[in-house]
Short mmCIF file of C-alpha atoms and ligand atoms in Angstrom, two decimals:
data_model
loop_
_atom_site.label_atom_id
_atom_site.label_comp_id
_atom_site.label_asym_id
_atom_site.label_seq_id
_atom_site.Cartn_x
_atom_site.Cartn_y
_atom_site.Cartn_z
CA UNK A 1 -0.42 -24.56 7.94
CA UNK A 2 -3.45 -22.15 7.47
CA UNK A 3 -2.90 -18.99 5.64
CA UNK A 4 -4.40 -15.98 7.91
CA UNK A 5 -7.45 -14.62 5.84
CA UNK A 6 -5.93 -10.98 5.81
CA UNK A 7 -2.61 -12.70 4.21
CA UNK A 8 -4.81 -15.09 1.75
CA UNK A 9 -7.20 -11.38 1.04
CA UNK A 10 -3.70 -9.59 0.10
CA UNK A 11 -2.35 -12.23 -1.90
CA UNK A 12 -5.52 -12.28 -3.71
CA UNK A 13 -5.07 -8.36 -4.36
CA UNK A 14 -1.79 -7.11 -4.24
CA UNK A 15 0.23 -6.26 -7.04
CA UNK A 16 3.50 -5.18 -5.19
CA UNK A 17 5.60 -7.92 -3.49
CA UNK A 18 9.13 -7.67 -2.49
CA UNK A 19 10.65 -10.48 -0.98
CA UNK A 20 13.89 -11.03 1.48
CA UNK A 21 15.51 -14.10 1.68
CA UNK A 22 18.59 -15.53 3.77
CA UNK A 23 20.50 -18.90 4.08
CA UNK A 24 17.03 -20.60 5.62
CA UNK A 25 15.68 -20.64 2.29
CA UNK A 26 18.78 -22.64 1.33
CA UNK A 27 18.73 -25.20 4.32
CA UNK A 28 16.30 -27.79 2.23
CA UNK A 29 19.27 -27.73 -0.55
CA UNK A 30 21.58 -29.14 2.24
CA UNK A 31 23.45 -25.91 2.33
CA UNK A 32 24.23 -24.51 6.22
CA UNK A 33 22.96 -21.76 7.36
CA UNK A 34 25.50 -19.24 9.40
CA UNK A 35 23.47 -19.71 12.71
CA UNK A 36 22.64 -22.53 14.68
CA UNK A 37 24.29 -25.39 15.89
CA UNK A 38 24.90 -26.88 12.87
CA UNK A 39 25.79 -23.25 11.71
CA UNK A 40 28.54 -21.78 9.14
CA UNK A 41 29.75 -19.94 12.54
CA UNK A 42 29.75 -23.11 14.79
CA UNK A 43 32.43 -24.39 13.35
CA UNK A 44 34.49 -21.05 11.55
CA UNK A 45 34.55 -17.92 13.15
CA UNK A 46 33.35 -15.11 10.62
CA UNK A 47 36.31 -12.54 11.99
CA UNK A 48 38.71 -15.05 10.66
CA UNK A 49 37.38 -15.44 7.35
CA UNK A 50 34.57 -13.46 6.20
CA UNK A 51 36.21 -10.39 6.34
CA UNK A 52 38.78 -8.74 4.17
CA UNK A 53 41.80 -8.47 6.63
CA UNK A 54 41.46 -12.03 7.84
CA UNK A 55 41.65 -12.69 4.35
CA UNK A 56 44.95 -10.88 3.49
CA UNK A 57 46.28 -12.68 6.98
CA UNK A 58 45.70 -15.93 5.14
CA UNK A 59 44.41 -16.13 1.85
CA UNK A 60 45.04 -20.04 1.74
CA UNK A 61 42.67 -20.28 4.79
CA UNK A 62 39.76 -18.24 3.32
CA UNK A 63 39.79 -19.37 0.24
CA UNK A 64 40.00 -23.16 1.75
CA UNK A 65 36.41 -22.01 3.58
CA UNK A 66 35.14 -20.76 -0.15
CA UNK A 67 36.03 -23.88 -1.87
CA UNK A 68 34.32 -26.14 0.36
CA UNK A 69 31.51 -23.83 0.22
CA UNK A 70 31.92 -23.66 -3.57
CA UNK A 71 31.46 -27.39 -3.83
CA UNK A 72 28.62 -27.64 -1.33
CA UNK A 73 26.59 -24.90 -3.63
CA UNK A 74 27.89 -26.66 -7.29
CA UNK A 75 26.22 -29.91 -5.30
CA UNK A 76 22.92 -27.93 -4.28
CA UNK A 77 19.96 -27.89 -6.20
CA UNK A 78 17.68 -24.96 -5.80
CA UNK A 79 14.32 -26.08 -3.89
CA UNK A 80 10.58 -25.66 -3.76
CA UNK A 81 10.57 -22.00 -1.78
CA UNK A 82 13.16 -21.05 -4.59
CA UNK A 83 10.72 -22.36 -7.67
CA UNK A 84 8.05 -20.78 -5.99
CA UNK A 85 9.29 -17.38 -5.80
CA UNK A 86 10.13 -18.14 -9.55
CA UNK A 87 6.61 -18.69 -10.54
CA UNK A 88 5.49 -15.83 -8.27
CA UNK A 89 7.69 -13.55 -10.18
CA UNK A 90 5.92 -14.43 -13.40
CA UNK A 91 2.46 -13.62 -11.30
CA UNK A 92 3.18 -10.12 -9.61
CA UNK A 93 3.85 -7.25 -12.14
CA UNK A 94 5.57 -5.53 -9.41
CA UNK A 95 7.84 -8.45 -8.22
CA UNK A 96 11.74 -7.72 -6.26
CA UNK A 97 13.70 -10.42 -4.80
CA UNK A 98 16.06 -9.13 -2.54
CA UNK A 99 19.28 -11.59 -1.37
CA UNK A 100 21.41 -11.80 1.41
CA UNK A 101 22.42 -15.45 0.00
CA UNK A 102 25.85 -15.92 -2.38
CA UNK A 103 24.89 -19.61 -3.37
CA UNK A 104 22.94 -18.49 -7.05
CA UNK A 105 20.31 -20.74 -6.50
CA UNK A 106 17.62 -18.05 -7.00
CA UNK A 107 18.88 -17.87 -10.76
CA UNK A 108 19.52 -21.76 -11.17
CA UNK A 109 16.03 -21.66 -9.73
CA UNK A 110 15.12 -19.85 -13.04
CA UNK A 111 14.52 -15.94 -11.06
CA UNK A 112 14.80 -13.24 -14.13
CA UNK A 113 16.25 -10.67 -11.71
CA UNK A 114 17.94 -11.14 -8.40
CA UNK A 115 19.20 -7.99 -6.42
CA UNK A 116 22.44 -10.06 -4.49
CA UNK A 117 22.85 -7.69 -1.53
CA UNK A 118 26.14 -9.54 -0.69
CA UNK A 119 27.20 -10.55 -3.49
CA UNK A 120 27.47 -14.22 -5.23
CA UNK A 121 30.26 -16.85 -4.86
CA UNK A 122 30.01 -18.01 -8.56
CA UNK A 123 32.34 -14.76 -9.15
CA UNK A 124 35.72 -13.79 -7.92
CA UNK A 125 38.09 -10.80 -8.94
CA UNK A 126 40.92 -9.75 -8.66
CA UNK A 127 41.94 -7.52 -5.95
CA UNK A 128 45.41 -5.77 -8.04
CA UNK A 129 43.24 -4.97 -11.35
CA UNK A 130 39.95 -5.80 -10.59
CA UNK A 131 39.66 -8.72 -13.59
CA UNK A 132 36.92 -11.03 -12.85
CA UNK A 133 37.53 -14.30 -13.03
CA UNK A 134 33.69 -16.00 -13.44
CA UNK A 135 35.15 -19.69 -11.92
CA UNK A 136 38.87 -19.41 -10.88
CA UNK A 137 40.73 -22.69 -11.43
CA UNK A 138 40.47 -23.43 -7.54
CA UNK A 139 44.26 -23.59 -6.78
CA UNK A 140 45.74 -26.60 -5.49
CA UNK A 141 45.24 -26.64 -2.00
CA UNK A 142 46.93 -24.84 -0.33
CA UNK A 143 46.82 -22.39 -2.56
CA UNK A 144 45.22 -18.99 -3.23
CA UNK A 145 43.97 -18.47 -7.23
CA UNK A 146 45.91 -15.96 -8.87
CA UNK A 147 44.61 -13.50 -11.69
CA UNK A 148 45.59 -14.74 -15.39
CA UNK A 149 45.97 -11.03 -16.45
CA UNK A 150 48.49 -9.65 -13.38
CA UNK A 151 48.88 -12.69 -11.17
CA UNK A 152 47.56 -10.90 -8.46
CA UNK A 153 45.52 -12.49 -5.72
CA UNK A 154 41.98 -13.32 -6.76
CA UNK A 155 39.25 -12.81 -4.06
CA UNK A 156 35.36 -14.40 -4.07
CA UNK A 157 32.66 -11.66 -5.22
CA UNK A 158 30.95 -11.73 -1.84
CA UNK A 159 30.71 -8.71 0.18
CA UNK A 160 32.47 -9.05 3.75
CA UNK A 161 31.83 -7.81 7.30
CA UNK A 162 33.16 -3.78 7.24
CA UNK A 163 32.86 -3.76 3.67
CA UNK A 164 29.94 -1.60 2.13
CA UNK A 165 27.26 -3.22 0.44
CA UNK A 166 26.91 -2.20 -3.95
CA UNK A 167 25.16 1.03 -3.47
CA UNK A 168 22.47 0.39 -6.73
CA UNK A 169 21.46 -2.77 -5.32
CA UNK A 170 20.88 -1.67 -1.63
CA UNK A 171 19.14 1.31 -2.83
CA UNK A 172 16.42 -0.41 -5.55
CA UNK A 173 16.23 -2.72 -2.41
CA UNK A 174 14.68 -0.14 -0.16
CA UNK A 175 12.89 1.64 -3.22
CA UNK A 176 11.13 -1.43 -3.11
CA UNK A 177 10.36 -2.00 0.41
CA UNK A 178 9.08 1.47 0.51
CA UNK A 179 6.43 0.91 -2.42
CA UNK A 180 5.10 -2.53 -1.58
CA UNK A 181 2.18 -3.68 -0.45
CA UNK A 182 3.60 -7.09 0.75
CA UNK A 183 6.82 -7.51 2.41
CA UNK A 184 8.25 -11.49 2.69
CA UNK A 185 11.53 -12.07 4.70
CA UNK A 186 12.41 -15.88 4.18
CA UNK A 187 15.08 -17.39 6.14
CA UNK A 188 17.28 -14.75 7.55
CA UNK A 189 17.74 -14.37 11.48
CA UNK A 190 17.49 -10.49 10.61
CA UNK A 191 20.51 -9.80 12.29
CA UNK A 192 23.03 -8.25 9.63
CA UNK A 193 22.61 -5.03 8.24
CA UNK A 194 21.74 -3.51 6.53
CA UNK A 195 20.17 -6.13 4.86
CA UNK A 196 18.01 -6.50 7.90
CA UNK A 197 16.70 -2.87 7.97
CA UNK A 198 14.87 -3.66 4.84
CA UNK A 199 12.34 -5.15 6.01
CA UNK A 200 11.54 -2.76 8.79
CA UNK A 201 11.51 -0.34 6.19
CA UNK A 202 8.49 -2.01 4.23
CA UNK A 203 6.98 -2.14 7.63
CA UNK A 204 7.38 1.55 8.45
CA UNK A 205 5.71 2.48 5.29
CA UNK A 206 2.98 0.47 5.86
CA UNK A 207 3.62 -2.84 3.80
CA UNK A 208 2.18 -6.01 5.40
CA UNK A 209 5.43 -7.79 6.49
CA UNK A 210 5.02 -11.69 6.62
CA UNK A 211 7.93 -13.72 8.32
CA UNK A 212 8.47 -17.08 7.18
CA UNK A 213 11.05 -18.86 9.22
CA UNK A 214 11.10 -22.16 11.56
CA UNK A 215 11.64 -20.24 14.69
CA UNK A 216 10.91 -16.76 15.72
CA UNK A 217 14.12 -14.23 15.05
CA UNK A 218 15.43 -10.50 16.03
CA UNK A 219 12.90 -9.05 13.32
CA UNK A 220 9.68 -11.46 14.35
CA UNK A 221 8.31 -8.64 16.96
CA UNK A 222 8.33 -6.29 13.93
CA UNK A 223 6.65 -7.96 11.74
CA UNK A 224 2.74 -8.39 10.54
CA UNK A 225 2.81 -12.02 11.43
CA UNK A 226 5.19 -14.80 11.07
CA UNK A 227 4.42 -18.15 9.44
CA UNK A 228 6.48 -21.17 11.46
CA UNK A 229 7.23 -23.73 9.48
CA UNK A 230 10.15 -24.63 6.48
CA UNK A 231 10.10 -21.96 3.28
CA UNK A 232 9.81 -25.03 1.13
CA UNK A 233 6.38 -25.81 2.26
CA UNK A 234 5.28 -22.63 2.96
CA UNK A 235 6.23 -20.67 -0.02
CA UNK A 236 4.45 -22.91 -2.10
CA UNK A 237 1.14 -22.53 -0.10
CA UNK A 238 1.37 -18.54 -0.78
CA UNK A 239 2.11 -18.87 -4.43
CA UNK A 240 -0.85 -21.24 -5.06
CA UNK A 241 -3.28 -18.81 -3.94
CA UNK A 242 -1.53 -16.65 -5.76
CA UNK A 243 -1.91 -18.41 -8.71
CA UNK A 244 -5.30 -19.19 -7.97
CA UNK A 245 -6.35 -16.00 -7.38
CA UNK A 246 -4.82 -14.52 -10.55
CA UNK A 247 -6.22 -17.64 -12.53
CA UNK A 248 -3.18 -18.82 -13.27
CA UNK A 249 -2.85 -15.37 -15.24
CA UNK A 250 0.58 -15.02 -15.89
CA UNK A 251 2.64 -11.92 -16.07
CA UNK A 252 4.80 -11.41 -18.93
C1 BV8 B 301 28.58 -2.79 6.52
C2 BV8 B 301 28.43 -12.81 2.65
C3 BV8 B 301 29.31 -0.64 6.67
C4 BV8 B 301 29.74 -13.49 2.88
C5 BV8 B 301 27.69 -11.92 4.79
C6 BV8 B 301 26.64 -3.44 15.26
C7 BV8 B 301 25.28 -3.23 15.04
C8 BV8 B 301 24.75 -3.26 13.76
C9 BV8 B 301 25.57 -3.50 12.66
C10 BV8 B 301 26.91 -3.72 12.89
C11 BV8 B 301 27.45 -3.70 14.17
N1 BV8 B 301 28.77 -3.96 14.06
C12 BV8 B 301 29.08 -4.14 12.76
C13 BV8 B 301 27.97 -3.97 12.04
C14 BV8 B 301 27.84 -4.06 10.60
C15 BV8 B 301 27.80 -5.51 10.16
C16 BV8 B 301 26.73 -6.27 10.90
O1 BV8 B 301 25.56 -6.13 10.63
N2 BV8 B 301 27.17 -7.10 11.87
C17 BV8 B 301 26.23 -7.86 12.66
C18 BV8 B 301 26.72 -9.28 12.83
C19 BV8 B 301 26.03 -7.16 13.99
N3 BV8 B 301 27.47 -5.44 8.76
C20 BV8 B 301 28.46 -5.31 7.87
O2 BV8 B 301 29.63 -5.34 8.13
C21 BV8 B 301 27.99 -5.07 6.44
N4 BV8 B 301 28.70 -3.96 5.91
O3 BV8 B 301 27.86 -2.56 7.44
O4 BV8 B 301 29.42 -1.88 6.03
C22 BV8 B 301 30.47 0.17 6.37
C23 BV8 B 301 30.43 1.46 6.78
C24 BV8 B 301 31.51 2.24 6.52
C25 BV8 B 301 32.62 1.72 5.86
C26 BV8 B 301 32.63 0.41 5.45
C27 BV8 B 301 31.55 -0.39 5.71
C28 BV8 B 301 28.31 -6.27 5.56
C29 BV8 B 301 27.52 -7.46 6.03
C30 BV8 B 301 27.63 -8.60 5.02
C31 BV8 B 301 28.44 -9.74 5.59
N5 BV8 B 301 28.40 -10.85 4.64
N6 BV8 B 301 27.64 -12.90 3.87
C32 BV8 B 301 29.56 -14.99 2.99
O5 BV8 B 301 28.46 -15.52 2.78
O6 BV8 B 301 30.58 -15.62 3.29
S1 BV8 B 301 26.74 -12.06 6.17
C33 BV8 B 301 25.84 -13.52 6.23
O7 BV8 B 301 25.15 -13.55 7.46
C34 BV8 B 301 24.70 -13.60 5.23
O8 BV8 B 301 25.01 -13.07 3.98
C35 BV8 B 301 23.56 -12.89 5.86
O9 BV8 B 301 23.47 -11.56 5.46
C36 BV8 B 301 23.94 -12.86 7.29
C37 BV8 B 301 22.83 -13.40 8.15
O10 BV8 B 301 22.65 -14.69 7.79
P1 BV8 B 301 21.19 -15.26 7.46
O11 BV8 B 301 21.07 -15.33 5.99
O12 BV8 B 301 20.12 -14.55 8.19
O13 BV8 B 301 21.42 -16.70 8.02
P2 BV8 B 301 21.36 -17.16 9.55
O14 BV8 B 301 22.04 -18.47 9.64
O15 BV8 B 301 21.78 -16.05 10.45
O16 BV8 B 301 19.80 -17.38 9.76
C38 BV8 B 301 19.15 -18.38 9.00
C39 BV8 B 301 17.68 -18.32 9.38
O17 BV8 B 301 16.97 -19.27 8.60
C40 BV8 B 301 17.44 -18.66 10.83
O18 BV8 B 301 16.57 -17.70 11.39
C41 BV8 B 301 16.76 -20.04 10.77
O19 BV8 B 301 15.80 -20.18 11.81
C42 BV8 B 301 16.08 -19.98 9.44
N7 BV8 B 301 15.86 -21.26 8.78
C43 BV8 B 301 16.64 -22.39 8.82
N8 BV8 B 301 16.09 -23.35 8.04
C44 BV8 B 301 14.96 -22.81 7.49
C45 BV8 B 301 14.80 -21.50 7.96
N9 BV8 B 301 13.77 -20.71 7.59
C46 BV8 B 301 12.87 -21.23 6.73
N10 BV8 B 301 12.94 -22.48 6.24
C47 BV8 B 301 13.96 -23.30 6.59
N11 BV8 B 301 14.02 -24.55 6.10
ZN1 ZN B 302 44.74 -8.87 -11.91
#
């Protein structure tokens, strides 16, 4: 894979990244992506789970879906696009990772800050008081958790289709998109918003907006240019030029 020359000049220069990634940066951890045949939404349809009314229609059923997905992320170990972003994070003084993903691998990856757009499925509260519960003792199947303080029904901390996204997040997401000068979107088949207006905003302001993904997506016609290829080998490639541009100077 060759870097462009504009890409490898701006990598060399900018001090202003702000980076977008979705379930394809996940993929080389062995955890599914939503899309695809192999996809999350193959097999489950998201308007009977991944919203909230489907989940009050069967709680059992949803949080069946979660728990399997629980185990698949507890199994997961964060890859080489997530331990690159890491070390470009220490390398960019202006540095914002933006998330669609609820698998925490960005911060078992070692990432300092992580703005989780849709939230992250370590956490789950409860929907009578609001208690979170950081790992609810998954219930015996069959089972929805229940809160310890008020026995009400415990929900996962991921945001659901028709629910809004947190407000502070979504906003120092576009604060950064506007300010960049380089806009990554990783893995994400740009089709959910508003995560996916992000990166159009970086692009309207003038950032340079690089796609990496292993096919061409909804967003690919808006962007700079768009690297083909897996995030774990191409992530890498940017952050050594990075690295060996800054001289391995690292930011505090
Ligand atoms: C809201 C958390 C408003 C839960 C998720 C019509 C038009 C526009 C918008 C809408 C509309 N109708 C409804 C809406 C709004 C809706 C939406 O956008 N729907 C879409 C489907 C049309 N959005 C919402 O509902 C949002 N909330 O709008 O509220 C509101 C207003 C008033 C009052 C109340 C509310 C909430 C959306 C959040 C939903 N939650 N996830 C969970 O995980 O269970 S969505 C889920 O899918 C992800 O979080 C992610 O955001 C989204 C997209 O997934 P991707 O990450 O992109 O993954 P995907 O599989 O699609 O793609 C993977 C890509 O990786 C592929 O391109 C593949 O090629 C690539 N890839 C694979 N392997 C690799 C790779 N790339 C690199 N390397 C590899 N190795
Ligand atoms: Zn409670």
């Amino acid at each position: 894979m060759t870097i462009s020359p504009r890409l490898t000049e701006l990598l060399e220069a900018t001090d202003s990244v702000c980076v977008l990634t979705g379930s394809g940066i996940s993929a080389e951890s062995g955890i599914a992506t939503f899309r695809g045949p192999e996809g999350l939404w193959a097999k489950f349809k998201p308007q009977e789970l991944a919203n909230f009314d489907a989940f009050m229609r069967n709680p059992e059923l949803v949080w069946e879906w979660y728990t399997y997905r629980k185990t698949v992320m507890s199994q997961a170990q964060p890859n080489a696009a997530h331990h690159a972003l890491v070390e470009m994070e220490t390398l960019i003084t202006d540095f914002t990772l933006v998330t669609q993903n609820v698998d925490n691998l960005h911060a078992r990856a070692g990432a300092k800050r992580v703005l989780e757009l849709h939230g992250n499925l370590e956490r789950s509260y409860c929907i009578e008081c609001g208690l979170f519960a950081a790992d609810p003792i998954l219930a015996a199947k069959g089972e929805a958790p229940r809160c310890t303080q008020c026995g009400g029904l415990l929900r996962p901390d991921v945001i659901w289709f028709g629910e809004l996204l947190p407000q502070m997040v979504l906003q120092e997401a576009f604060r950064a998109a506007e300010r960049c000068d380089l806009f990554l979107c990783v893995g994400t088949s740009g089709l959910v918003y508003p995560a996916a207006g992000i990166p159009l905003v970086a692009r309207e302001q003038g950032s340079y907006v690089v796609e990496v993904n292993t096919e061409p997506t909804e967003l690919s016609r808006r962007c700079s240019e768009t690297l083909l290829g897996k995030a774990g080998e191409i992530l890498p490639l940017l952050t050594n030029i990075l690295r060996d541009a800054q001289g391995g100077r690292q930011h505090s």
